[in-house]
Short mmCIF file of C-alpha atoms and ligand atoms in Angstrom, two decimals:
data_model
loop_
_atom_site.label_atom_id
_atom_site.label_comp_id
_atom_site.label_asym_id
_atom_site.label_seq_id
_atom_site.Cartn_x
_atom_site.Cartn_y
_atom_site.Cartn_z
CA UNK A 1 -151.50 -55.43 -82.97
CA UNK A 2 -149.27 -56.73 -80.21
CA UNK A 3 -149.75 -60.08 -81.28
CA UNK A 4 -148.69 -59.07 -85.05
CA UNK A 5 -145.40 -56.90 -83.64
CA UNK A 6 -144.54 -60.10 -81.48
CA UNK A 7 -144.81 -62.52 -84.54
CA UNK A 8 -142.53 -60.18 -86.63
CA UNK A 9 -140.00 -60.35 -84.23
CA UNK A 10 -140.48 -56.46 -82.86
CA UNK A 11 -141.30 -55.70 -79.16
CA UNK A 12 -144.99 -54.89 -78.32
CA UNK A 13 -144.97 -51.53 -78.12
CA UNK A 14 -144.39 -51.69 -81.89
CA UNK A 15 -147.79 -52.83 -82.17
CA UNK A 16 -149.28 -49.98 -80.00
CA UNK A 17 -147.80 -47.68 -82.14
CA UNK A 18 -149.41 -49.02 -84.98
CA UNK A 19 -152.74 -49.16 -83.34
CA UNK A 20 -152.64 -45.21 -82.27
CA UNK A 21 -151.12 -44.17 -85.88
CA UNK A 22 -154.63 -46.20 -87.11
CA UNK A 23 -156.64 -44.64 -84.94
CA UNK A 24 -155.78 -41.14 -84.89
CA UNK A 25 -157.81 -38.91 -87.22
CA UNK A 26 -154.78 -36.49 -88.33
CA UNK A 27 -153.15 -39.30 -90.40
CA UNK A 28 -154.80 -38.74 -93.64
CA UNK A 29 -153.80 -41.38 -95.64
CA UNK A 30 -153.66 -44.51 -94.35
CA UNK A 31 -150.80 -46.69 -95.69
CA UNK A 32 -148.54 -48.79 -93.99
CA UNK A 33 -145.25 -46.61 -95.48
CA UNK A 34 -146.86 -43.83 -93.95
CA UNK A 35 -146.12 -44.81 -90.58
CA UNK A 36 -142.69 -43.03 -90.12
CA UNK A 37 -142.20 -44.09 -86.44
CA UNK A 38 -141.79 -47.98 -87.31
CA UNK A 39 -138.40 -49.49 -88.64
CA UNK A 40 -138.29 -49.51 -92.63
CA UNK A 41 -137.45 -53.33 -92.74
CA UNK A 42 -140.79 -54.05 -90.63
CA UNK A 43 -143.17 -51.88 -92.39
CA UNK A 44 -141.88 -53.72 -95.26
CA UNK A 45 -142.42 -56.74 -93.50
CA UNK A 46 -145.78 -55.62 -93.32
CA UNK A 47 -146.56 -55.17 -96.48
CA UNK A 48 -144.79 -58.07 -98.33
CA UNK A 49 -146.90 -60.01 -95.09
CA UNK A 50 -150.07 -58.55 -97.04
CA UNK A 51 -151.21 -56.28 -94.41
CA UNK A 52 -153.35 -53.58 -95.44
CA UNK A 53 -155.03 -50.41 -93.77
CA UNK A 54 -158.77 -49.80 -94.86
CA UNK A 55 -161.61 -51.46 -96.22
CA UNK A 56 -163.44 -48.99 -98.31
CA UNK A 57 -162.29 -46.20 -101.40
CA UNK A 58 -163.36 -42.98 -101.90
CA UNK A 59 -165.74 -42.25 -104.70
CA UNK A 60 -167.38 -39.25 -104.14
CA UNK A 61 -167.98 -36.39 -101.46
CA UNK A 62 -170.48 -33.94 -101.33
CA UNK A 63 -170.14 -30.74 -98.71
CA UNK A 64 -173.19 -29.12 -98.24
CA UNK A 65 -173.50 -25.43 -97.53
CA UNK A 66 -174.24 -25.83 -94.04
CA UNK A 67 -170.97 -27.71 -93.70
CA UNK A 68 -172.54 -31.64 -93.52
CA UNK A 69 -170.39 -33.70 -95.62
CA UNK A 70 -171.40 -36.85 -97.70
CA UNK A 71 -169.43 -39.44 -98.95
CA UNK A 72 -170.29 -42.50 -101.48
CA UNK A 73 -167.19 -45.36 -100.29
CA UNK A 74 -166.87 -48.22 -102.47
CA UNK A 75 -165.98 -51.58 -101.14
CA UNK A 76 -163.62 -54.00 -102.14
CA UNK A 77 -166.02 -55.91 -104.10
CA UNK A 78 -167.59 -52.65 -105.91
CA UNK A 79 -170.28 -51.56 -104.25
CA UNK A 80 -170.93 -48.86 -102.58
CA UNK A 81 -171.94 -47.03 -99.44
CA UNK A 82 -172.76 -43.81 -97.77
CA UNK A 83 -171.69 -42.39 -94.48
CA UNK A 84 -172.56 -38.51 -93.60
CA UNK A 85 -170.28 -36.36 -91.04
CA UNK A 86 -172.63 -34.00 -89.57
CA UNK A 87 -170.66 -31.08 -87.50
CA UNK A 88 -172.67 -28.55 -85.08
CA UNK A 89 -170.98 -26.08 -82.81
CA UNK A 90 -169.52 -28.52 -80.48
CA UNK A 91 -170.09 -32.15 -81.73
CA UNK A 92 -169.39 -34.07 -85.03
CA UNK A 93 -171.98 -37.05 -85.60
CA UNK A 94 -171.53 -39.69 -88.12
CA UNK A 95 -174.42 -40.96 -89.48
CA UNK A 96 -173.49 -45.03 -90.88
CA UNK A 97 -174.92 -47.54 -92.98
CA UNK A 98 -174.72 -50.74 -91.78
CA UNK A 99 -175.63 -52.61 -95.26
CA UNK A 100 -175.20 -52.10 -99.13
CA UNK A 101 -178.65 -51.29 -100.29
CA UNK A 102 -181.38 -52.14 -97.44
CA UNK A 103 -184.47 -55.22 -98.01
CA UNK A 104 -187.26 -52.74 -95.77
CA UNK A 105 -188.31 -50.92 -99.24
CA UNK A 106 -189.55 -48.10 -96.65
CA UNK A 107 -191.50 -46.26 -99.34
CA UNK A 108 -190.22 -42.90 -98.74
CA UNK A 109 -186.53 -44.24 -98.80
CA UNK A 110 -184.27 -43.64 -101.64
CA UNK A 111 -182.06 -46.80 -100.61
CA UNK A 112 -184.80 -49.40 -100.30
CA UNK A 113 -185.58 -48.80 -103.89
CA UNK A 114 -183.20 -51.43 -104.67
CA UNK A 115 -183.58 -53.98 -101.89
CA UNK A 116 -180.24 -55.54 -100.18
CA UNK A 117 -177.16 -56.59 -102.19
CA UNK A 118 -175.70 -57.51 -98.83
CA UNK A 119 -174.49 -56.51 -95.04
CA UNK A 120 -171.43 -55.36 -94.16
CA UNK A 121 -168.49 -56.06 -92.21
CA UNK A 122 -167.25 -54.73 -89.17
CA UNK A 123 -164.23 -53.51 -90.79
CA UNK A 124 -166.66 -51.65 -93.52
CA UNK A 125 -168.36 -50.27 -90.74
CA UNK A 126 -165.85 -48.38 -88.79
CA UNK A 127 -164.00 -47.52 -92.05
CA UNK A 128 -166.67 -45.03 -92.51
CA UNK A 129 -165.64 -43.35 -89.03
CA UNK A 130 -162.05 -42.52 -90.32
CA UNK A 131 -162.77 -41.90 -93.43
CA UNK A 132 -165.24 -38.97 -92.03
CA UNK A 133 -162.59 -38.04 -89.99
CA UNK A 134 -159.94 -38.03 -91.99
CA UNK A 135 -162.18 -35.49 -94.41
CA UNK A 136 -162.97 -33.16 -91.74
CA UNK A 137 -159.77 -33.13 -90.07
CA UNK A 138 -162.00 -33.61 -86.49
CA UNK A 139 -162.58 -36.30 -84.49
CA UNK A 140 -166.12 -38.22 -84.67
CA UNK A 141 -167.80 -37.40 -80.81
CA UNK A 142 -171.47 -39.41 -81.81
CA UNK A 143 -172.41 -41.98 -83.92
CA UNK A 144 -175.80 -42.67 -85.60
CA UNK A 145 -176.75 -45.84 -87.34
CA UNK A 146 -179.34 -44.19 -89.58
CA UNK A 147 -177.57 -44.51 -93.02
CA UNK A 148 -177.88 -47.64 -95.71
CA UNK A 149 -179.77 -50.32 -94.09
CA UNK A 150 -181.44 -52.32 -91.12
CA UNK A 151 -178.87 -52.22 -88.52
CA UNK A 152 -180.74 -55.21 -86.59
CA UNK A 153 -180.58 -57.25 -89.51
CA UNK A 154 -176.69 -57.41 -89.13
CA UNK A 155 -176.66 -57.12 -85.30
CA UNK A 156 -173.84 -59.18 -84.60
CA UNK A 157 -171.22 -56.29 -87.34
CA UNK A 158 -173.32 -53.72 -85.39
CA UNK A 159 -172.74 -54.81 -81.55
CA UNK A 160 -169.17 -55.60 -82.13
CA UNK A 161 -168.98 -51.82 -83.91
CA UNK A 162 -170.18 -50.82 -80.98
CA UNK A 163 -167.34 -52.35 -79.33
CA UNK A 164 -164.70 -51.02 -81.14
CA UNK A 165 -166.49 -47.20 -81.39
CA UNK A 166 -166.52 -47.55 -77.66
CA UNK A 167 -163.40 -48.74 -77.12
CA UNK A 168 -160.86 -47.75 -80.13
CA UNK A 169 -162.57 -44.61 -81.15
CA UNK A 170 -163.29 -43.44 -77.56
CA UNK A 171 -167.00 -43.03 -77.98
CA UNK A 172 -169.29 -44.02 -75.42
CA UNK A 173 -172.17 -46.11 -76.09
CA UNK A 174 -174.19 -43.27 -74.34
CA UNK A 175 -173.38 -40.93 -77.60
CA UNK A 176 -174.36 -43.76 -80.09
CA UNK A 177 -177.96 -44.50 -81.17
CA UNK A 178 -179.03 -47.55 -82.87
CA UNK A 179 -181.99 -46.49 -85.62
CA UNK A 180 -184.46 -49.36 -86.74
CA UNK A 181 -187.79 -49.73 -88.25
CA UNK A 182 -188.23 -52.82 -85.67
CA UNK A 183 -187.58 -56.23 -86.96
CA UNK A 184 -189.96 -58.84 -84.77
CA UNK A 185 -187.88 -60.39 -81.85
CA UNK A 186 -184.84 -57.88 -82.47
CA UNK A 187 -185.62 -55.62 -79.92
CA UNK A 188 -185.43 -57.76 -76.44
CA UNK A 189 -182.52 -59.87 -78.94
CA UNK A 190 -180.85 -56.00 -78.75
CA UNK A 191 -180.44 -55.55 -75.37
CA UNK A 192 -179.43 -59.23 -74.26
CA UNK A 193 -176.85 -59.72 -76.96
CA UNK A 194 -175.57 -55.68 -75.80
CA UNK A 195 -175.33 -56.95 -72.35
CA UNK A 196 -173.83 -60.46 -73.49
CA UNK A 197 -171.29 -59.22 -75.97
CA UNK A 198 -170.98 -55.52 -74.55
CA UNK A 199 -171.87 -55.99 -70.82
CA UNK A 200 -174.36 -53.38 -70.97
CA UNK A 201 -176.84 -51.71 -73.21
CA UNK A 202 -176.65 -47.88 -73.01
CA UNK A 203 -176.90 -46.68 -76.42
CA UNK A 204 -179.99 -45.10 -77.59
CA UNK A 205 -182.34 -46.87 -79.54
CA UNK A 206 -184.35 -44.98 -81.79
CA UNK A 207 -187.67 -46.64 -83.82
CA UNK A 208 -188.71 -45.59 -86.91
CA UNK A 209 -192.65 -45.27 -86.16
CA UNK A 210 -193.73 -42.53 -88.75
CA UNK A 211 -197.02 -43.27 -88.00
CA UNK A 212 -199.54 -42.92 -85.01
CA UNK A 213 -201.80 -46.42 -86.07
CA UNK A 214 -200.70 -50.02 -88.22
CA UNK A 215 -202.77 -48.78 -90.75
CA UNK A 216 -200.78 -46.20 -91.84
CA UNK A 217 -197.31 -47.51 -91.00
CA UNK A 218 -198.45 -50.13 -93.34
CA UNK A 219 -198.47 -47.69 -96.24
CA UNK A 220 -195.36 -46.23 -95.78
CA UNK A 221 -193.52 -49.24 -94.15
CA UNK A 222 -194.48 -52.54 -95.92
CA UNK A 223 -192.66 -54.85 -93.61
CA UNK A 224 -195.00 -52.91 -90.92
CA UNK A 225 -197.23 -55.84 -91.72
CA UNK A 226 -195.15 -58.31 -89.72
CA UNK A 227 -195.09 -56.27 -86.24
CA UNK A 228 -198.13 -54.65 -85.19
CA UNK A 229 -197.30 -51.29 -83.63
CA UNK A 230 -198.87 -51.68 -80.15
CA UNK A 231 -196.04 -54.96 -80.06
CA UNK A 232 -193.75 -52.22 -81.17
CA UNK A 233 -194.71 -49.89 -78.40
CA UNK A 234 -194.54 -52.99 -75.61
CA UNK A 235 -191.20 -54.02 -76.51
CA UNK A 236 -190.12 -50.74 -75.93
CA UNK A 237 -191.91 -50.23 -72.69
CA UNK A 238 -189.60 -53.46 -71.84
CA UNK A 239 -186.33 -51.96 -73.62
CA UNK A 240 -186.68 -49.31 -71.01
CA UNK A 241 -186.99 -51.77 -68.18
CA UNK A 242 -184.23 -54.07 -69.26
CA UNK A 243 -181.85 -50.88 -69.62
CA UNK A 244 -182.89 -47.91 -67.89
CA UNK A 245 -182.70 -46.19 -71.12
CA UNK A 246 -185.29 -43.56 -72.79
CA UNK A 247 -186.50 -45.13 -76.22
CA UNK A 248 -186.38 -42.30 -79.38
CA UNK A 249 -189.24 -42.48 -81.60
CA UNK A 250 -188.48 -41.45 -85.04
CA UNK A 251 -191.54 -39.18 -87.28
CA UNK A 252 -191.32 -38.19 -90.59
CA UNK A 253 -193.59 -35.66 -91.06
CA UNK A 254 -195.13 -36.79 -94.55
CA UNK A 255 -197.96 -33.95 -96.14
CA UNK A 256 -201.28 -35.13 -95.70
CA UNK A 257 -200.20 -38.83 -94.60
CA UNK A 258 -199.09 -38.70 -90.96
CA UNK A 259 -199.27 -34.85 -89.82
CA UNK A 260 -202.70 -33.74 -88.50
CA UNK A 261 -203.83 -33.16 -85.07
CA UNK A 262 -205.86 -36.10 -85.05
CA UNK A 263 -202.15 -38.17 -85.58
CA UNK A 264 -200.63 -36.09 -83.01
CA UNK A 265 -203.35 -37.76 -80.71
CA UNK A 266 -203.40 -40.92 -81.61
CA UNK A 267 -199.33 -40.80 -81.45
CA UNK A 268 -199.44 -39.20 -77.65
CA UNK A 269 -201.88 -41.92 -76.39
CA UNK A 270 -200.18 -44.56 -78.06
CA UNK A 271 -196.72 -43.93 -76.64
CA UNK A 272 -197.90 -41.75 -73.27
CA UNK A 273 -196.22 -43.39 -69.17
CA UNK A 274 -193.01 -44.40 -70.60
CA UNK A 275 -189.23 -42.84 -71.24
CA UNK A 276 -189.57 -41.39 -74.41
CA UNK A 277 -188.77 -39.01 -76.73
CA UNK A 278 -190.27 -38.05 -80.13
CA UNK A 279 -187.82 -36.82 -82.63
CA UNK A 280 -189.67 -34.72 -85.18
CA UNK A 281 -188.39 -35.22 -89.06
CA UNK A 282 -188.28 -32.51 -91.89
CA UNK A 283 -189.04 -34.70 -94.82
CA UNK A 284 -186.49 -34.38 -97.24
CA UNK A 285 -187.85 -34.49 -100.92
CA UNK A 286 -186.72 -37.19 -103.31
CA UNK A 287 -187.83 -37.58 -106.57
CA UNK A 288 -188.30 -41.37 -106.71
CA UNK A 289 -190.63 -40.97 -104.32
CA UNK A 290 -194.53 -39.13 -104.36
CA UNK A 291 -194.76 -37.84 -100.82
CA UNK A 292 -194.47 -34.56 -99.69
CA UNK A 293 -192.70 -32.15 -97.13
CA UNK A 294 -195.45 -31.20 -94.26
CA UNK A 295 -195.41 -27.35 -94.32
CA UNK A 296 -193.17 -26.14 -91.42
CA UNK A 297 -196.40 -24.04 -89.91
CA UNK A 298 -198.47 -27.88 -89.77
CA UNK A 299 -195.42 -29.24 -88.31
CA UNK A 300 -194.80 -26.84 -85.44
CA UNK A 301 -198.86 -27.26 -84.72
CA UNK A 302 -198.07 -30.97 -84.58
CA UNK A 303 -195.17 -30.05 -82.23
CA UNK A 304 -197.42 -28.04 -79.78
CA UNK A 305 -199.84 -30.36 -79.18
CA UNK A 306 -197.83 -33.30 -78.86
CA UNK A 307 -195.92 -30.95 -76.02
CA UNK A 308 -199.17 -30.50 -75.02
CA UNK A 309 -200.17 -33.69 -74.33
CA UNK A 310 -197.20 -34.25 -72.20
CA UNK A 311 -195.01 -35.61 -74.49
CA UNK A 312 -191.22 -34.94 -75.04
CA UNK A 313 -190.59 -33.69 -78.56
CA UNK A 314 -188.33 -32.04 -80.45
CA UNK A 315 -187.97 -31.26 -84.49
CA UNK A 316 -184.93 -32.20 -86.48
CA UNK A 317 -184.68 -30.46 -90.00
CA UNK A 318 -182.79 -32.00 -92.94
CA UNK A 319 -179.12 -30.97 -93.14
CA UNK A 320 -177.51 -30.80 -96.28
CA UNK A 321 -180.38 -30.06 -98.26
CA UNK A 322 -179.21 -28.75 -100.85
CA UNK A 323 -177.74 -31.33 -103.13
CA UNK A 324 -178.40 -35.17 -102.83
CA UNK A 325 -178.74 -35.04 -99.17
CA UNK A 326 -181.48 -37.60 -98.76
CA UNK A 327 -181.10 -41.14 -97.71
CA UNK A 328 -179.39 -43.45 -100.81
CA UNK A 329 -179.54 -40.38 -103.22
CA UNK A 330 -176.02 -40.23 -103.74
CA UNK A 331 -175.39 -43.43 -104.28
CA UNK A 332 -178.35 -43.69 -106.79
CA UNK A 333 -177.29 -40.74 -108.44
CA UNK A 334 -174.01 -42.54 -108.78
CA UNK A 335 -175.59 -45.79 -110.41
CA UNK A 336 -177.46 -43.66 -113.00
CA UNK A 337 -174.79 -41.90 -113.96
S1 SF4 B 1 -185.48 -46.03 -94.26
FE1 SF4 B 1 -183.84 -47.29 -93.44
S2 SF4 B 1 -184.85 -49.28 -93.09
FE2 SF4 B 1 -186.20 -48.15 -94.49
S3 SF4 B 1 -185.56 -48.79 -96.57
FE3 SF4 B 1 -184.40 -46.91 -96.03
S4 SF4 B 1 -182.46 -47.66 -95.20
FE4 SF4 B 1 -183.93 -49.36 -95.13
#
């Protein structure tokens, strides 16, 4: 923004000014005329120069009862995304999508029911952030890449998000976790590129497992097929090495698929001597979809004995439940309409 102040013939501070009126979430709309403290003549500069604020529009937003705010963002070429802004007593997280549309076709996911129109852009990505903000009138303290798409399928967007989260937004890379149903190679690729292009790797990584044997995962992850889960589990073991970082291990607690003691088991030996954690998932019902939520007595059974068995475990329930709260409904629900 320097560079752009200097080329217009202001001094450089101009540019800084610019760059904190961007970043800060209490400017609500984002225009160029907005910015009061610049000179008329070079915000009109600006504009006539084509500059423009923002990536992404505002289609919808949906505000839960439990205060979790959704919001469908169309891009400049007319699709559309979700991001969620997730407030508890003392943090706000926003959850992202790193791609229109996702190609996993997880079968319990509403957004893989239309496979992958395309990734998107850095810009596109951190859009979401403001936009959150700007909604809630708070500033974004975590980030979670668990919305639209395979973040490790666009991993160069995602690490140089990371950069700019980190370094324009203020968040550290400790309060951002990466979410992925593990793409073959992408894991070790994860933590060189993160120490190449970040010069370290401290975010969390979270895997989507949902299952305690390949069989399963198979049925409920069809590009399961490609990664055996034991190579799953040893990449991970190395993640830790590499980084010094605990690995999160995603469950969705699916009725009668993936929640019986036996699983619990199976899940604690496969994934016992190494940093993890195993993050419990209220299934949230979608109607595109034939599974069911695990009763919340089966699930805290499946909690016990996984604590049991010495393994670190906690249970997340659904927020926003109420109203098009799960994964791609919103933006399905927008396409039918
Ligand atoms: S759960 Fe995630 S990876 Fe799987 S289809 Fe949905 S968006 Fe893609």
């Amino acid at each position: 923004m320097e560079k752009v102040a200097l080329n217009y013939g202001q001094a450089a501070y101009r540019g800084r000014q610019i760059y904190s009126w961007l970043y800060n979430y209490k400017n609500r709309f984002k225009s160029i005329d907005e910015i009061n403290g610049l000179p008329l003549n070079f915000r009109n500069q600006l504009i006539k120069g084509g500059f423009i604020f923002g990536e992404l529009m505002l289609k919808e937003k949906y505000l839960a009862n439990d205060g979790t705010l959704k919001l469908l963002l169309n891009t400049r070429d007319n699709e559309s995304v979700e991001c969620v802004g997730i407030p508890t007593e003392k943090r706000l997280t926003a959850c992202l999508s790193s791609q229109v549309g996702c190609p996993m076709d997880c079968k319990f996911c509403a957004t893989g029911k239309e496979g992958l129109k395309r990734s998107l852009k850095v810009s596109e990505i951190l859009d979401q952030i403001l936009f959150i903000e700007n909604e809630m009138n708070q500033k974004v303290t975590n980030i979670v890449f668990m919305g639209m798409g395979e973040p490790l399928l666009n991993i160069d967007a995602l690490l140089l998000s990371i950069r700019s989260i980190n370094e324009d937004f203020d968040i550290s890379q400790r309060k951002i976790t990466v979410s992925t149903v593990a793409i073959p190679k992408m894991i070790s690729k994860l933590s060189e590129l993160s120490f190449q292009v970040l010069g370290k790797c401290q975010f969390t990584l979270a895997i989507s497992l949902h299952a305690s044997n390949q069989k399963i995962r198979e049925t409920i992850i069809p590009s399961a097929k490609n990664y055996h889960i034991n190579n799953i589990i040893d990449d991970c073991r190395e993640f830790v090495l590499k980084t010094g970082r605990r690995v999160s291990f995603e469950y969705l607690m699916l009725n009668g698929v993936n929640d019986k003691l036996e699983h619990a088991d199976e899940l604690s030996n496969l994934i016992k001597g190494f940093q993890c954690h195993v993050n419990l998932i209220q299934y949230n019902q979608i109607k595109e979809v034939e599974f069911k939520q695990t009763p919340s007595q089966y699930s805290q059974l499946f909690q016990n004995r996984l604590s049991k068995n010495g393994i670190n475990v906690s249970f997340r329930k659904s927020r926003g439940l109420d109203k098009n709260a799960a994964c791609g409904q919103l933006r399905q629900n927008a396409i039918i309409k």
